[in-house]
mmCIF file of C-alpha atoms and ligand atoms in Angstrom:
data_model
loop_
_atom_site.group_PDB
_atom_site.id
_atom_site.type_symbol
_atom_site.label_atom_id
_atom_site.label_comp_id
_atom_site.label_asym_id
_atom_site.label_seq_id
_atom_site.Cartn_x
_atom_site.Cartn_y
_atom_site.Cartn_z
ATOM 1 C CA MET A 5 -19.899 -15.331 -6.697
ATOM 2 C CA VAL A 6 -16.782 -17.379 -6.124
ATOM 3 C CA THR A 7 -16.518 -17.684 -2.359
ATOM 4 C CA PRO A 8 -13.224 -19.489 -1.596
ATOM 5 C CA ASP A 9 -13.672 -22.956 -0.040
ATOM 6 C CA PRO A 10 -13.653 -22.770 3.762
ATOM 7 C CA GLY A 11 -10.389 -24.187 5.088
ATOM 8 C CA SER A 12 -8.499 -23.631 1.813
ATOM 9 C CA LEU A 13 -5.261 -21.638 1.823
ATOM 10 C CA GLN A 14 -7.108 -18.893 -0.050
ATOM 11 C CA SER A 15 -9.852 -18.641 2.511
ATOM 12 C CA ILE A 16 -7.499 -18.828 5.510
ATOM 13 C CA SER A 17 -5.224 -16.124 4.062
ATOM 14 C CA LEU A 18 -8.163 -13.813 3.446
ATOM 15 C CA TRP A 19 -9.470 -14.271 6.989
ATOM 16 C CA VAL A 20 -5.968 -13.745 8.433
ATOM 17 C CA GLY A 21 -5.849 -10.571 6.345
ATOM 18 C CA THR A 22 -9.244 -9.428 7.623
ATOM 19 C CA VAL A 23 -8.440 -10.043 11.287
ATOM 20 C CA GLY A 24 -4.881 -8.678 11.020
ATOM 21 C CA MET A 25 -6.063 -5.447 9.402
ATOM 22 C CA ALA A 26 -8.908 -5.074 11.905
ATOM 23 C CA LEU A 27 -6.537 -5.544 14.849
ATOM 24 C CA GLY A 28 -4.107 -3.072 13.280
ATOM 25 C CA THR A 29 -6.903 -0.519 12.943
ATOM 26 C CA LEU A 30 -7.964 -0.952 16.573
ATOM 27 C CA TYR A 31 -4.396 -0.709 17.818
ATOM 28 C CA PHE A 32 -3.714 2.490 15.858
ATOM 29 C CA LEU A 33 -7.027 3.954 17.053
ATOM 30 C CA TRP A 34 -6.194 3.088 20.630
ATOM 31 C CA GLU A 35 -2.753 4.685 20.303
ATOM 32 C CA GLY A 36 -4.079 7.840 18.703
ATOM 33 C CA TRP A 37 -7.123 8.414 20.857
ATOM 34 C CA SER A 38 -5.482 10.750 23.361
ATOM 35 C CA VAL A 39 -3.295 12.657 20.898
ATOM 36 C CA ARG A 40 -4.230 16.346 20.949
ATOM 37 C CA ASP A 41 -1.546 18.021 18.858
ATOM 38 C CA PRO A 42 -3.115 18.725 15.404
ATOM 39 C CA GLU A 43 0.150 18.072 13.568
ATOM 40 C CA GLU A 44 0.486 14.683 15.263
ATOM 41 C CA GLN A 45 -3.188 13.877 14.737
ATOM 42 C CA GLU A 46 -2.600 14.234 10.990
ATOM 43 C CA TYR A 47 -0.377 11.136 11.016
ATOM 44 C CA TYR A 48 -2.995 9.149 12.915
ATOM 45 C CA VAL A 49 -5.866 10.161 10.643
ATOM 46 C CA VAL A 50 -3.904 9.058 7.587
ATOM 47 C CA THR A 51 -2.447 5.889 9.110
ATOM 48 C CA ILE A 52 -5.658 4.572 10.712
ATOM 49 C CA PHE A 53 -7.601 4.591 7.418
ATOM 50 C CA VAL A 54 -5.019 2.324 5.757
ATOM 51 C CA PRO A 55 -5.747 -0.910 7.688
ATOM 52 C CA ALA A 56 -9.417 0.083 8.090
ATOM 53 C CA ILE A 57 -9.949 0.168 4.306
ATOM 54 C CA ALA A 58 -7.896 -3.002 3.866
ATOM 55 C CA ALA A 59 -9.935 -4.833 6.527
ATOM 56 C CA ALA A 60 -13.121 -4.047 4.610
ATOM 57 C CA SER A 61 -11.523 -5.174 1.362
ATOM 58 C CA TYR A 62 -10.265 -8.443 2.892
ATOM 59 C CA PHE A 63 -13.676 -9.123 4.408
ATOM 60 C CA SER A 64 -15.297 -8.647 0.993
ATOM 61 C CA MET A 65 -12.832 -11.062 -0.601
ATOM 62 C CA ALA A 66 -13.198 -13.662 2.156
ATOM 63 C CA THR A 67 -16.965 -13.624 1.808
ATOM 64 C CA GLY A 68 -16.963 -13.855 -1.984
ATOM 65 C CA PHE A 69 -18.110 -10.350 -2.883
ATOM 66 C CA GLY A 70 -14.714 -8.872 -3.849
ATOM 67 C CA VAL A 71 -13.917 -11.583 -6.380
ATOM 68 C CA ILE A 72 -15.058 -12.404 -9.914
ATOM 69 C CA SER A 73 -14.372 -15.149 -12.385
ATOM 70 C CA PHE A 74 -14.413 -14.711 -16.173
ATOM 71 C CA ASP A 75 -12.844 -16.018 -19.349
ATOM 72 C CA ALA A 76 -9.629 -13.994 -19.753
ATOM 73 C CA GLY A 77 -9.413 -14.790 -23.466
ATOM 74 C CA GLN A 78 -6.821 -16.257 -25.835
ATOM 75 C CA GLY A 79 -6.994 -19.683 -24.278
ATOM 76 C CA MET A 80 -6.360 -18.419 -20.741
ATOM 77 C CA GLY A 81 -9.733 -19.804 -19.762
ATOM 78 C CA GLU A 82 -11.707 -19.112 -16.600
ATOM 79 C CA THR A 83 -9.649 -16.792 -14.382
ATOM 80 C CA VAL A 84 -10.463 -15.805 -10.800
ATOM 81 C CA ILE A 85 -9.656 -12.178 -9.980
ATOM 82 C CA TYR A 86 -9.875 -10.510 -6.587
ATOM 83 C CA TRP A 87 -10.910 -7.055 -7.786
ATOM 84 C CA ALA A 88 -11.387 -5.699 -4.227
ATOM 85 C CA ARG A 89 -7.583 -5.525 -3.858
ATOM 86 C CA TYR A 90 -7.444 -2.718 -6.377
ATOM 87 C CA ALA A 91 -10.276 -0.773 -4.730
ATOM 88 C CA ASP A 92 -8.269 -1.051 -1.488
ATOM 89 C CA TRP A 93 -4.933 -0.075 -3.070
ATOM 90 C CA LEU A 94 -6.465 2.881 -4.909
ATOM 91 C CA PHE A 95 -7.031 4.540 -1.528
ATOM 92 C CA THR A 96 -4.484 2.958 0.798
ATOM 93 C CA THR A 97 -1.346 3.389 -1.324
ATOM 94 C CA PRO A 98 -1.869 7.182 -1.666
ATOM 95 C CA LEU A 99 -2.419 7.335 2.118
ATOM 96 C CA LEU A 100 0.857 5.494 2.738
ATOM 97 C CA LEU A 101 2.609 7.931 0.412
ATOM 98 C CA ILE A 102 1.021 10.859 2.265
ATOM 99 C CA ASP A 103 2.530 9.512 5.488
ATOM 100 C CA LEU A 104 5.976 9.502 3.863
ATOM 101 C CA CYS A 105 5.344 13.006 2.507
ATOM 102 C CA LEU A 106 4.290 14.311 5.940
ATOM 103 C CA LEU A 107 7.431 12.847 7.413
ATOM 104 C CA ALA A 108 9.641 14.315 4.673
ATOM 105 C CA ASP A 109 7.846 17.672 4.887
ATOM 106 C CA ALA A 110 7.356 17.410 1.121
ATOM 107 C CA ASP A 111 6.263 20.270 -1.096
ATOM 108 C CA ARG A 112 2.913 20.151 -2.839
ATOM 109 C CA ASN A 113 4.221 19.307 -6.318
ATOM 110 C CA THR A 114 6.066 16.282 -5.024
ATOM 111 C CA ILE A 115 2.924 15.070 -3.246
ATOM 112 C CA TYR A 116 0.813 15.493 -6.403
ATOM 113 C CA THR A 117 3.430 13.771 -8.547
ATOM 114 C CA LEU A 118 3.622 10.765 -6.238
ATOM 115 C CA ILE A 119 -0.142 10.399 -5.905
ATOM 116 C CA GLY A 120 -0.655 10.855 -9.640
ATOM 117 C CA LEU A 121 1.862 8.125 -10.434
ATOM 118 C CA ASP A 122 0.355 5.875 -7.796
ATOM 119 C CA VAL A 123 -3.249 6.207 -9.019
ATOM 120 C CA PHE A 124 -2.025 5.640 -12.579
ATOM 121 C CA MET A 125 -0.172 2.511 -11.399
ATOM 122 C CA VAL A 126 -3.222 1.012 -9.663
ATOM 123 C CA GLY A 127 -5.540 2.061 -12.520
ATOM 124 C CA THR A 128 -3.442 0.390 -15.216
ATOM 125 C CA GLY A 129 -2.966 -2.602 -12.899
ATOM 126 C CA VAL A 130 -6.717 -3.110 -12.581
ATOM 127 C CA ALA A 131 -7.100 -2.742 -16.354
ATOM 128 C CA GLY A 132 -4.618 -5.616 -16.720
ATOM 129 C CA ALA A 133 -6.320 -7.707 -14.061
ATOM 130 C CA LEU A 134 -9.751 -7.349 -15.674
ATOM 131 C CA ALA A 135 -8.571 -7.676 -19.304
ATOM 132 C CA ARG A 136 -10.389 -10.283 -21.377
ATOM 133 C CA GLU A 137 -8.155 -10.031 -24.425
ATOM 134 C CA GLY A 138 -5.607 -12.632 -23.387
ATOM 135 C CA GLN A 139 -2.155 -12.765 -21.855
ATOM 136 C CA THR A 140 -0.320 -10.401 -24.204
ATOM 137 C CA VAL A 141 -2.637 -7.517 -23.378
ATOM 138 C CA ARG A 142 -2.281 -8.323 -19.669
ATOM 139 C CA ILE A 143 1.500 -8.202 -19.893
ATOM 140 C CA VAL A 144 1.395 -4.857 -21.688
ATOM 141 C CA TRP A 145 -0.780 -3.381 -18.887
ATOM 142 C CA TRP A 146 1.608 -4.871 -16.333
ATOM 143 C CA ALA A 147 4.584 -3.242 -18.057
ATOM 144 C CA ILE A 148 2.835 0.163 -18.113
ATOM 145 C CA SER A 149 1.902 -0.140 -14.429
ATOM 146 C CA THR A 150 5.386 -1.315 -13.452
ATOM 147 C CA GLY A 151 6.857 1.629 -15.359
ATOM 148 C CA ALA A 152 4.767 3.984 -13.211
ATOM 149 C CA LEU A 153 5.912 2.182 -10.048
ATOM 150 C CA LEU A 154 9.582 2.539 -11.025
ATOM 151 C CA VAL A 155 9.193 6.280 -11.648
ATOM 152 C CA LEU A 156 7.324 6.585 -8.332
ATOM 153 C CA LEU A 157 10.120 4.826 -6.436
ATOM 154 C CA TYR A 158 12.659 7.013 -8.216
ATOM 155 C CA VAL A 159 10.839 10.114 -6.916
ATOM 156 C CA LEU A 160 10.766 8.585 -3.412
ATOM 157 C CA PHE A 161 14.464 7.939 -3.586
ATOM 158 C CA GLY A 162 15.393 11.231 -5.241
ATOM 159 C CA THR A 163 13.229 14.311 -4.667
ATOM 160 C CA LEU A 164 11.498 13.145 -1.510
ATOM 161 C CA SER A 165 14.689 11.904 0.144
ATOM 162 C CA GLU A 166 16.357 15.198 -0.722
ATOM 163 C CA GLN A 167 13.553 17.045 1.050
ATOM 164 C CA ALA A 168 13.770 14.733 4.067
ATOM 165 C CA SER A 169 17.523 15.242 4.358
ATOM 166 C CA ARG A 170 16.901 18.834 5.454
ATOM 167 C CA LEU A 171 15.176 17.649 8.621
ATOM 168 C CA SER A 172 16.536 16.592 12.010
ATOM 169 C CA THR A 173 18.755 13.504 11.986
ATOM 170 C CA ASP A 174 16.203 11.345 13.817
ATOM 171 C CA ARG A 175 13.354 12.318 11.564
ATOM 172 C CA ALA A 176 15.457 11.790 8.422
ATOM 173 C CA ALA A 177 16.494 8.369 9.738
ATOM 174 C CA LEU A 178 12.888 7.327 10.366
ATOM 175 C CA PHE A 179 12.024 8.529 6.874
ATOM 176 C CA SER A 180 14.849 6.455 5.335
ATOM 177 C CA GLN A 181 13.768 3.360 7.233
ATOM 178 C CA LEU A 182 10.144 3.636 6.091
ATOM 179 C CA ARG A 183 11.169 4.580 2.555
ATOM 180 C CA ASN A 184 13.393 1.506 2.273
ATOM 181 C CA LEU A 185 10.662 -0.733 3.640
ATOM 182 C CA THR A 186 8.253 0.746 1.088
ATOM 183 C CA ILE A 187 10.633 0.275 -1.829
ATOM 184 C CA ALA A 188 11.433 -3.326 -0.855
ATOM 185 C CA LEU A 189 7.812 -4.375 -0.318
ATOM 186 C CA TRP A 190 6.176 -2.480 -3.172
ATOM 187 C CA LEU A 191 8.598 -3.964 -5.709
ATOM 188 C CA LEU A 192 7.323 -7.449 -4.838
ATOM 189 C CA TYR A 193 3.717 -6.709 -5.868
ATOM 190 C CA PRO A 194 4.323 -6.681 -9.642
ATOM 191 C CA VAL A 195 6.478 -9.803 -9.288
ATOM 192 C CA LEU A 196 3.681 -11.708 -7.545
ATOM 193 C CA TRP A 197 1.156 -10.415 -10.047
ATOM 194 C CA ILE A 198 3.045 -11.477 -13.160
ATOM 195 C CA LEU A 199 4.125 -14.849 -11.750
ATOM 196 C CA GLY A 200 0.708 -15.626 -10.315
ATOM 197 C CA THR A 201 -2.716 -16.073 -11.832
ATOM 198 C CA GLU A 202 -3.184 -12.468 -13.071
ATOM 199 C CA GLY A 203 -0.156 -12.561 -15.356
ATOM 200 C CA GLY A 204 -1.004 -16.057 -16.488
ATOM 201 C CA VAL A 205 2.504 -17.419 -15.786
ATOM 202 C CA GLU A 206 1.040 -19.424 -12.876
ATOM 203 C CA LEU A 207 4.321 -20.370 -11.296
ATOM 204 C CA PHE A 208 2.146 -20.854 -8.192
ATOM 205 C CA GLY A 209 -1.596 -21.199 -7.697
ATOM 206 C CA LEU A 210 -4.132 -18.744 -6.380
ATOM 207 C CA GLY A 211 -3.817 -20.118 -2.814
ATOM 208 C CA VAL A 212 -0.095 -19.340 -2.537
ATOM 209 C CA GLU A 213 -0.562 -16.037 -4.310
ATOM 210 C CA THR A 214 -3.341 -15.000 -1.913
ATOM 211 C CA ALA A 215 -1.199 -15.931 1.100
ATOM 212 C CA LEU A 216 1.792 -13.968 -0.209
ATOM 213 C CA PHE A 217 -0.321 -10.891 -0.994
ATOM 214 C CA ALA A 218 -1.795 -11.047 2.529
ATOM 215 C CA ALA A 219 1.699 -11.168 4.042
ATOM 216 C CA LEU A 220 2.857 -8.233 1.898
ATOM 217 C CA ASP A 221 -0.268 -6.204 2.677
ATOM 218 C CA LEU A 222 0.072 -6.766 6.423
ATOM 219 C CA LEU A 223 3.748 -5.737 6.392
ATOM 220 C CA ALA A 224 3.198 -2.723 4.117
ATOM 221 C CA LYS A 225 0.217 -1.439 6.118
ATOM 222 C CA VAL A 226 0.244 -2.633 9.730
ATOM 223 C CA GLY A 227 4.037 -3.110 9.873
ATOM 224 C CA PHE A 228 4.639 0.286 8.272
ATOM 225 C CA GLY A 229 2.098 1.990 10.556
ATOM 226 C CA PHE A 230 3.545 0.352 13.630
ATOM 227 C CA LEU A 231 7.083 1.587 12.867
ATOM 228 C CA LEU A 232 5.786 5.068 12.083
ATOM 229 C CA LEU A 233 3.474 5.479 15.072
ATOM 230 C CA ARG A 234 5.961 4.283 17.664
ATOM 231 C CA SER A 235 8.282 7.174 16.747
ATOM 232 C CA ARG A 236 5.906 10.012 17.491
ATOM 233 C CA ASP A 237 8.608 11.994 19.253
ATOM 234 C CA VAL A 238 10.459 12.730 15.998
ATOM 235 C CA TRP A 239 7.521 13.555 13.663
ATOM 236 C CA THR A 240 7.559 17.284 14.088
ATOM 237 C CA THR A 241 11.232 17.903 14.743
ATOM 238 C CA GLY A 242 12.422 20.631 12.423
ATOM 239 C CA ALA A 243 15.227 21.466 10.061
ATOM 240 C CA LEU A 244 18.780 20.857 11.250
ATOM 241 C CA ASP A 245 19.927 24.437 10.845
ATOM 242 C CA ALA A 246 16.822 25.997 12.425
ATOM 243 C CA SER A 247 17.420 27.951 15.584
ATOM 244 C CA PRO A 248 15.652 26.546 18.673
ATOM 245 C CA ALA A 249 13.173 29.403 18.510
ATOM 246 C CA ASP A 250 11.915 28.126 15.150
ATOM 247 C CA ASP A 251 10.871 24.782 16.523
HETATM 248 C C1 RET B 312 -1.167 -2.003 1.067
HETATM 249 C C2 RET B 312 -1.016 -2.221 -0.305
HETATM 250 C C3 RET B 312 0.089 -1.897 -1.047
HETATM 251 C C4 RET B 312 1.291 -1.264 -0.450
HETATM 252 C C5 RET B 312 0.030 -2.207 -2.431
HETATM 253 C C6 RET B 312 0.957 -1.933 -3.355
HETATM 254 C C7 RET B 312 0.725 -2.340 -4.673
HETATM 255 C C8 RET B 312 1.567 -2.191 -5.748
HETATM 256 C C9 RET B 312 2.886 -1.519 -5.637
HETATM 257 C C10 RET B 312 1.113 -2.755 -6.998
HETATM 258 C C11 RET B 312 1.732 -2.691 -8.161
HETATM 259 C C12 RET B 312 1.332 -3.312 -9.434
HETATM 260 C C13 RET B 312 2.206 -3.188 -10.500
HETATM 261 C C14 RET B 312 3.426 -2.349 -10.418
HETATM 262 C C15 RET B 312 1.997 -3.889 -11.817
HETATM 263 C C16 RET B 312 0.960 -4.936 -11.765
HETATM 264 C C17 RET B 312 -0.240 -4.526 -11.043
HETATM 265 C C18 RET B 312 0.031 -4.096 -9.593
HETATM 266 C C19 RET B 312 -1.158 -3.227 -9.248
HETATM 267 C C20 RET B 312 0.054 -5.330 -8.717
#
């Protein structure tokens, strides 16, 4: 076990992550408690699990369970890896995508494509993080995972946006806002990974990396959920050309 030193930037960031995610979960629960419309409840069910899973993951990292240290090979030496991040992302990133798909009223094939790409991205990312064959192998895994992310974002921007454009103006606008936030934040994950300790470039240390990941995670989960849940009035508004009777 490699419990981060109490008071270190690593430890503080992980505890801020734990508390932030827990508060986000409670707030979303509180907001959703009285919602009775099944279609609206769907958004809450999906959105509440995101910070709840992340809170558990952050707690495991802060207490030294979600982290391992091993020789990464080829002279990289002893490397500390927070594996619990990937367990978190494996479930939370598909849930975030499901929120976007609900909002865009996506068809099933688009949903499966996005989730498939996402699971592939996290899976190849964890392979890179746990690799013991040195930096080259890590960078190859990173490139494969980043390729999947780029295709995923292309689908978000293309097919999914096309489907969202058929909806009411307000709903399409909320979709665009959350889509842009997702694209901007998600693109930073591979950058942090390759420049930090996982990629072996080590432009910054594990403390700074942990703090930056915590900030990204809080924005991409609690920030995202907050923007989505405060716009409940537009979630189920229908297609632009639908007659009022269809609504
Ligand atoms: C709440 C957590 C979120 C939104 C996490 C998103 C994570 C990614 C987009 C991670 C992407 C990665 C790559 C594209 C390559 C390197 C490995 C990853 C997993 C960091």
